[in-house]
mmCIF file of C-alpha atoms and ligand atoms in Angstrom:
data_model
loop_
_atom_site.group_PDB
_atom_site.id
_atom_site.type_symbol
_atom_site.label_atom_id
_atom_site.label_comp_id
_atom_site.label_asym_id
_atom_site.label_seq_id
_atom_site.Cartn_x
_atom_site.Cartn_y
_atom_site.Cartn_z
ATOM 1 C CA UNK A 1 -1.342 35.604 -2.188
ATOM 2 C CA UNK A 2 -2.415 37.931 0.630
ATOM 3 C CA UNK A 3 0.249 39.091 3.071
ATOM 4 C CA UNK A 4 -0.830 36.684 5.807
ATOM 5 C CA UNK A 5 -1.698 33.732 3.605
ATOM 6 C CA UNK A 6 0.702 30.847 3.701
ATOM 7 C CA UNK A 7 1.411 28.409 0.927
ATOM 8 C CA UNK A 8 1.575 24.641 1.298
ATOM 9 C CA UNK A 9 2.041 21.844 -1.214
ATOM 10 C CA UNK A 10 0.851 18.249 -1.456
ATOM 11 C CA UNK A 11 2.224 15.320 -3.459
ATOM 12 C CA UNK A 12 1.590 11.624 -3.915
ATOM 13 C CA UNK A 13 4.559 9.282 -4.351
ATOM 14 C CA UNK A 14 5.445 5.632 -4.909
ATOM 15 C CA UNK A 15 2.820 3.072 -5.907
ATOM 16 C CA UNK A 16 -0.613 4.676 -6.217
ATOM 17 C CA UNK A 17 -3.107 3.482 -3.620
ATOM 18 C CA UNK A 18 -6.917 3.736 -3.485
ATOM 19 C CA UNK A 19 -7.708 6.622 -1.139
ATOM 20 C CA UNK A 20 -4.881 8.918 -2.234
ATOM 21 C CA UNK A 21 -7.419 11.157 -3.983
ATOM 22 C CA UNK A 22 -9.562 11.331 -0.863
ATOM 23 C CA UNK A 23 -6.460 12.441 1.052
ATOM 24 C CA UNK A 24 -5.598 15.115 -1.561
ATOM 25 C CA UNK A 25 -9.185 16.398 -1.376
ATOM 26 C CA UNK A 26 -9.042 16.645 2.416
ATOM 27 C CA UNK A 27 -5.668 18.418 2.312
ATOM 28 C CA UNK A 28 -6.925 20.982 -0.195
ATOM 29 C CA UNK A 29 -10.298 21.707 1.361
ATOM 30 C CA UNK A 30 -9.043 21.781 4.955
ATOM 31 C CA UNK A 31 -6.056 23.823 3.859
ATOM 32 C CA UNK A 32 -8.180 26.443 2.134
ATOM 33 C CA UNK A 33 -10.550 26.609 5.096
ATOM 34 C CA UNK A 34 -7.550 27.334 7.333
ATOM 35 C CA UNK A 35 -6.411 30.134 5.048
ATOM 36 C CA UNK A 36 -3.653 28.317 3.143
ATOM 37 C CA UNK A 37 -3.000 28.536 -0.560
ATOM 38 C CA UNK A 38 -2.545 24.907 -1.665
ATOM 39 C CA UNK A 39 -0.380 23.765 -4.562
ATOM 40 C CA UNK A 40 -0.354 20.240 -5.934
ATOM 41 C CA UNK A 41 2.944 18.728 -7.084
ATOM 42 C CA UNK A 42 2.540 16.521 -10.118
ATOM 43 C CA UNK A 43 4.179 13.072 -10.283
ATOM 44 C CA UNK A 44 5.687 12.899 -6.814
ATOM 45 C CA UNK A 45 9.342 13.705 -6.237
ATOM 46 C CA UNK A 46 9.958 13.887 -10.004
ATOM 47 C CA UNK A 47 7.625 16.884 -10.186
ATOM 48 C CA UNK A 48 9.077 18.378 -7.021
ATOM 49 C CA UNK A 49 12.599 18.337 -8.456
ATOM 50 C CA UNK A 50 11.307 19.658 -11.792
ATOM 51 C CA UNK A 51 9.091 22.364 -10.269
ATOM 52 C CA UNK A 52 5.850 20.913 -11.632
ATOM 53 C CA UNK A 53 3.305 22.673 -9.409
ATOM 54 C CA UNK A 54 -0.399 23.305 -9.980
ATOM 55 C CA UNK A 55 -2.701 25.486 -7.838
ATOM 56 C CA UNK A 56 -5.545 23.524 -6.248
ATOM 57 C CA UNK A 57 -8.795 24.995 -4.985
ATOM 58 C CA UNK A 58 -11.792 23.270 -3.388
ATOM 59 C CA UNK A 59 -13.524 22.840 -6.762
ATOM 60 C CA UNK A 60 -10.449 21.245 -8.350
ATOM 61 C CA UNK A 61 -10.778 18.272 -6.025
ATOM 62 C CA UNK A 62 -14.510 17.727 -6.564
ATOM 63 C CA UNK A 63 -15.671 14.289 -7.743
ATOM 64 C CA UNK A 64 -12.438 12.472 -6.846
ATOM 65 C CA UNK A 65 -13.154 10.931 -3.431
ATOM 66 C CA UNK A 66 -14.416 7.735 -5.090
ATOM 67 C CA UNK A 67 -11.608 7.423 -7.633
ATOM 68 C CA UNK A 68 -8.605 5.120 -7.306
ATOM 69 C CA UNK A 69 -5.161 6.225 -8.461
ATOM 70 C CA UNK A 70 -4.076 9.814 -7.875
ATOM 71 C CA UNK A 71 -5.152 12.890 -9.805
ATOM 72 C CA UNK A 72 -1.724 14.415 -9.108
ATOM 73 C CA UNK A 73 0.119 11.476 -10.658
ATOM 74 C CA UNK A 74 2.948 9.655 -8.929
ATOM 75 C CA UNK A 75 6.393 8.256 -9.696
ATOM 76 C CA UNK A 76 9.352 6.239 -8.568
ATOM 77 C CA UNK A 77 12.096 8.853 -8.678
ATOM 78 C CA UNK A 78 15.685 7.548 -8.536
ATOM 79 C CA UNK A 79 17.014 11.144 -8.775
ATOM 80 C CA UNK A 80 15.470 11.937 -5.400
ATOM 81 C CA UNK A 81 17.659 9.294 -3.757
ATOM 82 C CA UNK A 82 20.671 11.551 -4.397
ATOM 83 C CA UNK A 83 21.737 14.537 -2.283
ATOM 84 C CA UNK A 84 21.545 16.694 -5.412
ATOM 85 C CA UNK A 85 17.966 15.635 -6.108
ATOM 86 C CA UNK A 86 16.852 16.313 -2.542
ATOM 87 C CA UNK A 87 18.583 19.689 -2.538
ATOM 88 C CA UNK A 88 16.893 20.657 -5.811
ATOM 89 C CA UNK A 89 13.510 19.599 -4.433
ATOM 90 C CA UNK A 90 13.964 21.628 -1.243
ATOM 91 C CA UNK A 91 15.053 24.638 -3.309
ATOM 92 C CA UNK A 92 11.910 24.433 -5.472
ATOM 93 C CA UNK A 93 9.821 24.747 -2.308
ATOM 94 C CA UNK A 94 11.875 27.662 -0.969
ATOM 95 C CA UNK A 95 11.779 29.472 -4.324
ATOM 96 C CA UNK A 96 7.974 29.469 -4.117
ATOM 97 C CA UNK A 97 7.724 30.434 -0.451
ATOM 98 C CA UNK A 98 6.065 27.119 0.282
ATOM 99 C CA UNK A 99 6.107 26.750 4.043
ATOM 100 C CA UNK A 100 4.850 23.183 4.349
ATOM 101 C CA UNK A 101 4.562 19.950 2.386
ATOM 102 C CA UNK A 102 2.257 16.936 2.736
ATOM 103 C CA UNK A 103 3.691 13.677 1.371
ATOM 104 C CA UNK A 104 1.116 10.952 0.726
ATOM 105 C CA UNK A 105 2.830 7.608 0.117
ATOM 106 C CA UNK A 106 4.442 4.439 1.407
ATOM 107 C CA UNK A 107 7.656 3.722 3.257
ATOM 108 C CA UNK A 108 10.034 4.820 0.493
ATOM 109 C CA UNK A 109 8.101 8.055 0.070
ATOM 110 C CA UNK A 110 8.187 8.684 3.818
ATOM 111 C CA UNK A 111 11.950 8.050 3.864
ATOM 112 C CA UNK A 112 12.051 10.804 1.234
ATOM 113 C CA UNK A 113 9.851 13.016 3.422
ATOM 114 C CA UNK A 114 12.260 12.433 6.295
ATOM 115 C CA UNK A 115 15.157 13.459 4.045
ATOM 116 C CA UNK A 116 13.377 16.731 3.189
ATOM 117 C CA UNK A 117 12.537 17.337 6.849
ATOM 118 C CA UNK A 118 16.248 16.896 7.644
ATOM 119 C CA UNK A 119 16.898 19.705 5.161
ATOM 120 C CA UNK A 120 14.677 22.061 7.150
ATOM 121 C CA UNK A 121 11.424 21.633 5.219
ATOM 122 C CA UNK A 122 8.220 21.389 7.301
ATOM 123 C CA UNK A 123 6.856 18.036 6.123
ATOM 124 C CA UNK A 124 3.952 15.897 7.312
ATOM 125 C CA UNK A 125 3.515 12.384 5.899
ATOM 126 C CA UNK A 126 0.287 10.474 5.302
ATOM 127 C CA UNK A 127 0.693 6.674 5.325
ATOM 128 C CA UNK A 128 -0.623 5.351 2.015
ATOM 129 C CA UNK A 129 0.369 2.210 0.134
ATOM 130 C CA UNK A 130 -1.450 -1.011 -0.653
ATOM 131 C CA UNK A 131 1.430 -2.975 0.926
ATOM 132 C CA UNK A 132 0.783 -1.960 4.571
ATOM 133 C CA UNK A 133 4.510 -2.238 5.196
ATOM 134 C CA UNK A 134 4.810 1.104 6.945
ATOM 135 C CA UNK A 135 5.280 1.464 10.712
ATOM 136 C CA UNK A 136 3.354 4.217 12.510
ATOM 137 C CA UNK A 137 -0.092 2.968 11.528
ATOM 138 C CA UNK A 138 -2.251 -0.120 11.889
ATOM 139 C CA UNK A 139 -3.234 -0.182 8.215
ATOM 140 C CA UNK A 140 -2.059 2.140 5.440
ATOM 141 C CA UNK A 141 -4.573 3.881 3.158
ATOM 142 C CA UNK A 142 -5.272 1.600 0.191
ATOM 143 C CA UNK A 143 -4.449 -1.779 1.712
ATOM 144 C CA UNK A 144 -8.045 -2.577 2.685
ATOM 145 C CA UNK A 145 -9.343 -1.808 -0.809
ATOM 146 C CA UNK A 146 -6.584 -3.943 -2.327
ATOM 147 C CA UNK A 147 -7.656 -6.822 -0.086
ATOM 148 C CA UNK A 148 -11.285 -6.389 -1.142
ATOM 149 C CA UNK A 149 -10.223 -6.573 -4.792
ATOM 150 C CA UNK A 150 -8.183 -9.700 -4.089
ATOM 151 C CA UNK A 151 -11.153 -11.252 -2.289
ATOM 152 C CA UNK A 152 -13.447 -10.682 -5.221
ATOM 153 C CA UNK A 153 -10.879 -12.369 -7.464
ATOM 154 C CA UNK A 154 -10.435 -15.286 -5.058
ATOM 155 C CA UNK A 155 -14.201 -15.795 -4.809
ATOM 156 C CA UNK A 156 -14.416 -15.911 -8.610
ATOM 157 C CA UNK A 157 -11.446 -18.217 -8.939
ATOM 158 C CA UNK A 158 -13.038 -20.625 -6.479
ATOM 159 C CA UNK A 159 -16.056 -20.892 -8.787
ATOM 160 C CA UNK A 160 -14.018 -21.971 -11.784
ATOM 161 C CA UNK A 161 -11.661 -24.053 -9.610
ATOM 162 C CA UNK A 162 -14.666 -25.994 -8.289
ATOM 163 C CA UNK A 163 -16.095 -26.498 -11.755
ATOM 164 C CA UNK A 164 -12.843 -28.100 -12.963
ATOM 165 C CA UNK A 165 -11.519 -29.667 -9.768
ATOM 166 C CA UNK A 166 -8.395 -27.531 -9.740
ATOM 167 C CA UNK A 167 -6.008 -25.901 -7.320
ATOM 168 C CA UNK A 168 -5.313 -22.218 -7.969
ATOM 169 C CA UNK A 169 -2.119 -20.522 -6.873
ATOM 170 C CA UNK A 170 -3.175 -16.889 -6.467
ATOM 171 C CA UNK A 171 -0.310 -14.424 -6.213
ATOM 172 C CA UNK A 172 -0.911 -11.048 -4.573
ATOM 173 C CA UNK A 173 1.237 -7.924 -4.414
ATOM 174 C CA UNK A 174 2.813 -6.532 -1.255
ATOM 175 C CA UNK A 175 6.489 -6.319 -2.129
ATOM 176 C CA UNK A 176 8.368 -7.938 0.774
ATOM 177 C CA UNK A 177 5.353 -7.780 3.089
ATOM 178 C CA UNK A 178 2.849 -10.629 3.441
ATOM 179 C CA UNK A 179 -0.004 -8.532 4.874
ATOM 180 C CA UNK A 180 -2.225 -8.514 1.762
ATOM 181 C CA UNK A 181 -1.821 -12.263 1.253
ATOM 182 C CA UNK A 182 -2.338 -13.044 4.938
ATOM 183 C CA UNK A 183 -5.593 -11.105 5.268
ATOM 184 C CA UNK A 184 -6.937 -12.049 1.826
ATOM 185 C CA UNK A 185 -6.018 -15.679 2.521
ATOM 186 C CA UNK A 186 -7.812 -15.744 5.885
ATOM 187 C CA UNK A 187 -10.900 -13.883 4.692
ATOM 188 C CA UNK A 188 -10.966 -15.699 1.353
ATOM 189 C CA UNK A 189 -10.946 -19.117 3.029
ATOM 190 C CA UNK A 190 -7.709 -20.254 1.382
ATOM 191 C CA UNK A 191 -6.455 -23.773 1.960
ATOM 192 C CA UNK A 192 -2.924 -22.427 2.391
ATOM 193 C CA UNK A 193 -1.203 -19.032 2.671
ATOM 194 C CA UNK A 194 2.413 -18.440 1.684
ATOM 195 C CA UNK A 195 4.097 -15.243 2.951
ATOM 196 C CA UNK A 196 7.684 -13.991 3.192
ATOM 197 C CA UNK A 197 7.550 -13.701 6.983
ATOM 198 C CA UNK A 198 7.277 -17.494 7.456
ATOM 199 C CA UNK A 199 9.530 -20.143 5.995
ATOM 200 C CA UNK A 200 7.332 -22.739 4.313
ATOM 201 C CA UNK A 201 8.349 -26.115 2.990
ATOM 202 C CA UNK A 202 6.597 -26.636 -0.377
ATOM 203 C CA UNK A 203 6.109 -30.254 0.667
ATOM 204 C CA UNK A 204 3.763 -29.078 3.413
ATOM 205 C CA UNK A 205 1.763 -27.051 0.897
ATOM 206 C CA UNK A 206 1.646 -30.115 -1.364
ATOM 207 C CA UNK A 207 0.365 -32.216 1.534
ATOM 208 C CA UNK A 208 -2.345 -29.653 2.371
ATOM 209 C CA UNK A 209 -3.512 -29.646 -1.253
ATOM 210 C CA UNK A 210 -3.363 -33.437 -1.498
ATOM 211 C CA UNK A 211 -5.377 -33.850 1.707
ATOM 212 C CA UNK A 212 -7.999 -31.379 0.468
ATOM 213 C CA UNK A 213 -8.272 -33.503 -2.678
ATOM 214 C CA UNK A 214 -8.441 -36.730 -0.676
ATOM 215 C CA UNK A 215 -11.215 -35.301 1.532
ATOM 216 C CA UNK A 216 -13.289 -34.785 -1.586
ATOM 217 C CA UNK A 217 -12.947 -31.009 -1.847
ATOM 218 C CA UNK A 218 -13.814 -29.718 -5.296
ATOM 219 C CA UNK A 219 -11.017 -27.152 -5.310
ATOM 220 C CA UNK A 220 -8.129 -25.660 -3.386
ATOM 221 C CA UNK A 221 -6.907 -22.064 -3.180
ATOM 222 C CA UNK A 222 -3.359 -21.166 -2.180
ATOM 223 C CA UNK A 223 -2.762 -17.436 -1.650
ATOM 224 C CA UNK A 224 0.863 -16.450 -2.157
ATOM 225 C CA UNK A 225 2.578 -13.128 -1.486
ATOM 226 C CA UNK A 226 4.753 -11.965 -4.379
ATOM 227 C CA UNK A 227 7.662 -11.536 -1.949
ATOM 228 C CA UNK A 228 7.517 -15.099 -0.592
ATOM 229 C CA UNK A 229 10.672 -17.175 -0.860
ATOM 230 C CA UNK A 230 8.861 -19.215 -3.510
ATOM 231 C CA UNK A 231 6.410 -17.046 -5.460
ATOM 232 C CA UNK A 232 3.527 -18.549 -7.468
ATOM 233 C CA UNK A 233 5.679 -19.381 -10.508
ATOM 234 C CA UNK A 234 8.359 -21.012 -8.364
ATOM 235 C CA UNK A 235 5.768 -23.063 -6.500
ATOM 236 C CA UNK A 236 4.088 -24.052 -9.776
ATOM 237 C CA UNK A 237 7.474 -25.206 -11.118
ATOM 238 C CA UNK A 238 8.092 -27.169 -7.945
ATOM 239 C CA UNK A 239 4.674 -28.809 -8.131
ATOM 240 C CA UNK A 240 5.108 -29.545 -11.847
ATOM 241 C CA UNK A 241 7.964 -31.829 -10.862
ATOM 242 C CA UNK A 242 5.826 -33.482 -8.209
ATOM 243 C CA UNK A 243 2.437 -33.213 -9.917
ATOM 244 C CA UNK A 244 1.106 -36.592 -8.814
ATOM 245 C CA UNK A 245 1.174 -35.464 -5.193
ATOM 246 C CA UNK A 246 -1.466 -32.778 -5.611
ATOM 247 C CA UNK A 247 -4.453 -34.656 -6.979
ATOM 248 C CA UNK A 248 -5.837 -31.439 -8.468
ATOM 249 C CA UNK A 249 -4.829 -29.921 -11.778
ATOM 250 C CA UNK A 250 -3.020 -26.618 -11.141
ATOM 251 C CA UNK A 251 -3.427 -23.080 -12.472
ATOM 252 C CA UNK A 252 -1.675 -19.818 -11.551
ATOM 253 C CA UNK A 253 -3.292 -16.359 -11.354
ATOM 254 C CA UNK A 254 -1.236 -13.273 -10.563
ATOM 255 C CA UNK A 255 -3.435 -10.315 -9.699
ATOM 256 C CA UNK A 256 -0.637 -7.754 -10.035
ATOM 257 C CA UNK A 257 -1.628 -4.152 -10.601
ATOM 258 C CA UNK A 258 -5.343 -5.021 -10.754
ATOM 259 C CA UNK A 259 -5.188 -4.726 -6.970
ATOM 260 C CA UNK A 260 -4.192 -1.070 -7.148
ATOM 261 C CA UNK A 261 -6.800 0.400 -9.452
ATOM 262 C CA UNK A 262 -10.013 0.041 -7.487
ATOM 263 C CA UNK A 263 -12.403 2.580 -6.058
ATOM 264 C CA UNK A 264 -11.464 3.088 -2.381
ATOM 265 C CA UNK A 265 -13.655 1.316 0.188
ATOM 266 C CA UNK A 266 -15.313 3.305 2.975
ATOM 267 C CA UNK A 267 -12.506 2.596 5.439
ATOM 268 C CA UNK A 268 -9.849 3.936 3.066
ATOM 269 C CA UNK A 269 -11.923 7.010 2.193
ATOM 270 C CA UNK A 270 -12.500 7.816 5.855
ATOM 271 C CA UNK A 271 -8.894 7.198 6.934
ATOM 272 C CA UNK A 272 -7.625 9.260 3.988
ATOM 273 C CA UNK A 273 -9.983 12.106 4.822
ATOM 274 C CA UNK A 274 -9.079 12.111 8.523
ATOM 275 C CA UNK A 275 -5.345 11.887 7.834
ATOM 276 C CA UNK A 276 -5.334 14.451 5.010
ATOM 277 C CA UNK A 277 -7.208 16.963 7.168
ATOM 278 C CA UNK A 278 -4.975 16.248 10.159
ATOM 279 C CA UNK A 279 -1.843 16.746 8.052
ATOM 280 C CA UNK A 280 -2.852 20.315 7.246
ATOM 281 C CA UNK A 281 -3.933 20.950 10.826
ATOM 282 C CA UNK A 282 -0.485 19.834 11.948
ATOM 283 C CA UNK A 283 1.212 22.247 9.550
ATOM 284 C CA UNK A 284 -1.150 25.002 10.673
ATOM 285 C CA UNK A 285 -0.196 24.350 14.289
ATOM 286 C CA UNK A 286 3.518 24.281 13.455
ATOM 287 C CA UNK A 287 3.848 20.531 14.071
ATOM 288 C CA UNK A 288 5.824 18.645 11.433
ATOM 289 C CA UNK A 289 8.531 16.048 10.894
ATOM 290 C CA UNK A 290 5.921 13.373 11.525
ATOM 291 C CA UNK A 291 4.092 10.607 9.733
ATOM 292 C CA UNK A 292 0.350 10.400 10.396
ATOM 293 C CA UNK A 293 -1.319 7.008 10.524
ATOM 294 C CA UNK A 294 -4.412 5.468 12.099
ATOM 295 C CA UNK A 295 -3.605 3.564 15.301
ATOM 296 C CA UNK A 296 -6.517 2.086 17.300
ATOM 297 C CA UNK A 297 -8.933 4.191 15.244
ATOM 298 C CA UNK A 298 -7.176 7.500 15.976
ATOM 299 C CA UNK A 299 -4.998 9.761 13.884
ATOM 300 C CA UNK A 300 -1.548 9.281 15.428
ATOM 301 C CA UNK A 301 1.684 11.175 14.684
ATOM 302 C CA UNK A 302 5.052 9.391 14.779
ATOM 303 C CA UNK A 303 8.423 11.057 14.281
ATOM 304 C CA UNK A 304 9.818 10.185 10.828
ATOM 305 C CA UNK A 305 13.054 8.880 12.360
ATOM 306 C CA UNK A 306 11.053 6.340 14.388
ATOM 307 C CA UNK A 307 9.033 4.932 11.489
ATOM 308 C CA UNK A 308 11.151 4.985 8.347
ATOM 309 C CA UNK A 309 13.846 2.704 9.738
ATOM 310 C CA UNK A 310 11.495 0.234 11.408
ATOM 311 C CA UNK A 311 9.945 -2.793 9.709
ATOM 312 C CA UNK A 312 6.375 -3.338 10.842
ATOM 313 C CA UNK A 313 5.885 -6.944 11.958
ATOM 314 C CA UNK A 314 2.783 -8.864 10.933
ATOM 315 C CA UNK A 315 0.277 -9.512 13.712
ATOM 316 C CA UNK A 316 1.400 -12.779 15.348
ATOM 317 C CA UNK A 317 -2.191 -13.592 16.326
ATOM 318 C CA UNK A 318 -3.327 -13.383 12.701
ATOM 319 C CA UNK A 319 -0.470 -15.640 11.619
ATOM 320 C CA UNK A 320 -1.523 -18.207 14.270
ATOM 321 C CA UNK A 321 -5.127 -17.920 13.127
ATOM 322 C CA UNK A 322 -4.107 -18.433 9.512
ATOM 323 C CA UNK A 323 -2.225 -21.592 10.502
ATOM 324 C CA UNK A 324 -5.158 -22.922 12.513
ATOM 325 C CA UNK A 325 -7.696 -22.244 9.775
ATOM 326 C CA UNK A 326 -5.680 -23.514 6.843
ATOM 327 C CA UNK A 327 -4.086 -26.656 8.213
HETATM 328 P P1 LIG B 1 6.524 3.673 -1.653
HETATM 329 O O1 LIG B 1 6.509 5.049 -1.133
HETATM 330 O O2 LIG B 1 5.192 3.221 -2.145
HETATM 331 O O3 LIG B 1 7.189 2.697 -0.709
HETATM 332 P P2 LIG B 1 8.990 3.673 -3.262
HETATM 333 O O4 LIG B 1 9.727 2.787 -2.324
HETATM 334 O O5 LIG B 1 9.118 3.420 -4.718
HETATM 335 O O6 LIG B 1 7.406 3.682 -2.999
HETATM 336 O O7 LIG B 1 9.427 5.152 -2.925
HETATM 337 C C1 LIG B 1 8.922 6.246 -3.666
HETATM 338 C C2 LIG B 1 10.023 7.243 -3.900
HETATM 339 O O8 LIG B 1 10.476 7.755 -2.647
HETATM 340 C C3 LIG B 1 11.284 6.676 -4.545
HETATM 341 O O9 LIG B 1 11.174 6.575 -5.941
HETATM 342 C C4 LIG B 1 12.318 7.717 -4.152
HETATM 343 O O10 LIG B 1 12.221 8.860 -4.974
HETATM 344 C C5 LIG B 1 11.849 8.088 -2.734
HETATM 345 N N1 LIG B 1 12.622 7.309 -1.753
HETATM 346 C C6 LIG B 1 12.537 5.978 -1.512
HETATM 347 N N2 LIG B 1 13.411 5.599 -0.554
HETATM 348 C C7 LIG B 1 14.076 6.723 -0.182
HETATM 349 C C8 LIG B 1 15.118 7.001 0.759
HETATM 350 N N3 LIG B 1 15.650 6.037 1.520
HETATM 351 N N4 LIG B 1 15.552 8.282 0.871
HETATM 352 C C9 LIG B 1 15.012 9.270 0.107
HETATM 353 N N5 LIG B 1 14.027 9.070 -0.789
HETATM 354 C C10 LIG B 1 13.558 7.825 -0.948
HETATM 355 O O1 LIG B 2 4.274 -0.691 -3.450
HETATM 356 C C1 LIG B 2 3.088 -1.002 -4.132
HETATM 357 C C2 LIG B 2 3.347 -2.068 -5.154
HETATM 358 O O2 LIG B 2 2.127 -2.302 -5.839
HETATM 359 C C3 LIG B 2 3.933 -3.374 -4.634
HETATM 360 O O3 LIG B 2 2.951 -4.205 -4.054
HETATM 361 C C4 LIG B 2 4.539 -3.943 -5.880
HETATM 362 O O4 LIG B 2 5.595 -4.839 -5.591
HETATM 363 C C5 LIG B 2 5.059 -2.705 -6.575
HETATM 364 O O5 LIG B 2 4.297 -1.625 -6.112
HETATM 365 C C6 LIG B 2 4.974 -2.755 -8.083
HETATM 366 O O6 LIG B 2 5.624 -1.625 -8.560
HETATM 367 P P1 LIG B 2 5.369 -0.995 -9.996
HETATM 368 O O7 LIG B 2 3.994 -0.399 -9.990
HETATM 369 O O8 LIG B 2 6.445 0.028 -10.112
HETATM 370 O O9 LIG B 2 5.460 -2.102 -10.999
#
């Protein structure tokens, strides 16, 4: 390292999300162009605590912009929740003269970034999780690709549902957030959408399905968020006890991790590239302690303390639209 060259590190943490690689690529290439030496941390906070660093140059991040997952690896790291774990992580950075860190991840990961920032580390966060449950951005990197994957599945399920005259309960990820289910339900033309943010009487869902059957529809699709009060299995059990009310035969499909593995769509690649580059520019300019997210099409910084404690509400207009279109 030359005398004036500064060292920064980048890690991905929490659930992998399509677009994380595009963000890593932007961090590395922008960082090098600004005169930084860039190190990757493998497997998120686990690698940070364990000192698992790898040097990254522009050529090391070639051919990854289109790949889902994360070339750095990721983890859920219970040890980092402890003071000892956070102290060890901060020490690893100091031992290597690393003057800045970019954390690419969801709300848990950004809470971790905030914890490191509170220990005096210059950290910039990049909002990335399929769940879109993170304040400080309109949509997190990865959520739009996950919705596209869900849509493809829903479109296919409708084909087989129509052939058999069935109702499909399609369960999507999202943890406690209904965003993926809400958007996939609206854009997939679902008959009903079940999300944690709205209390829903299963009798109303049963009525919607029954009426679809009575109107001569060949199928019905119910999109359910995994975090809903009644998930797909619970609803299926409920309907099994009241099967005659539905008309249609019922099947359950849980997309699960399939939603995470896709190639990032153009929106996620662009957002990841803009945010990854901006993260390094922030460190270069001495601005840190912030999460970067896209708000109204612009890279927007928010102080960690303002975003990690706040739950992002779902768009009330979209919820109204979903009700109007599905009832
Ligand atoms: P995501 O970032 O996708 O929301 P997690 O919630 O699993 O994923 O968080 C990823 C990691 O971030 C956790 O395994 C833990 O190491 C760290 N983390 C989560 N919450 C906190 C917190 N409140 N304080 C410090 N670190 C946290
Ligand atoms: O946070 C992303 C996410 O895919 C959630 O939607 C889901 O609840 C969770 O991760 C699954 O976690 P894991 O990959 O650890 O099973």
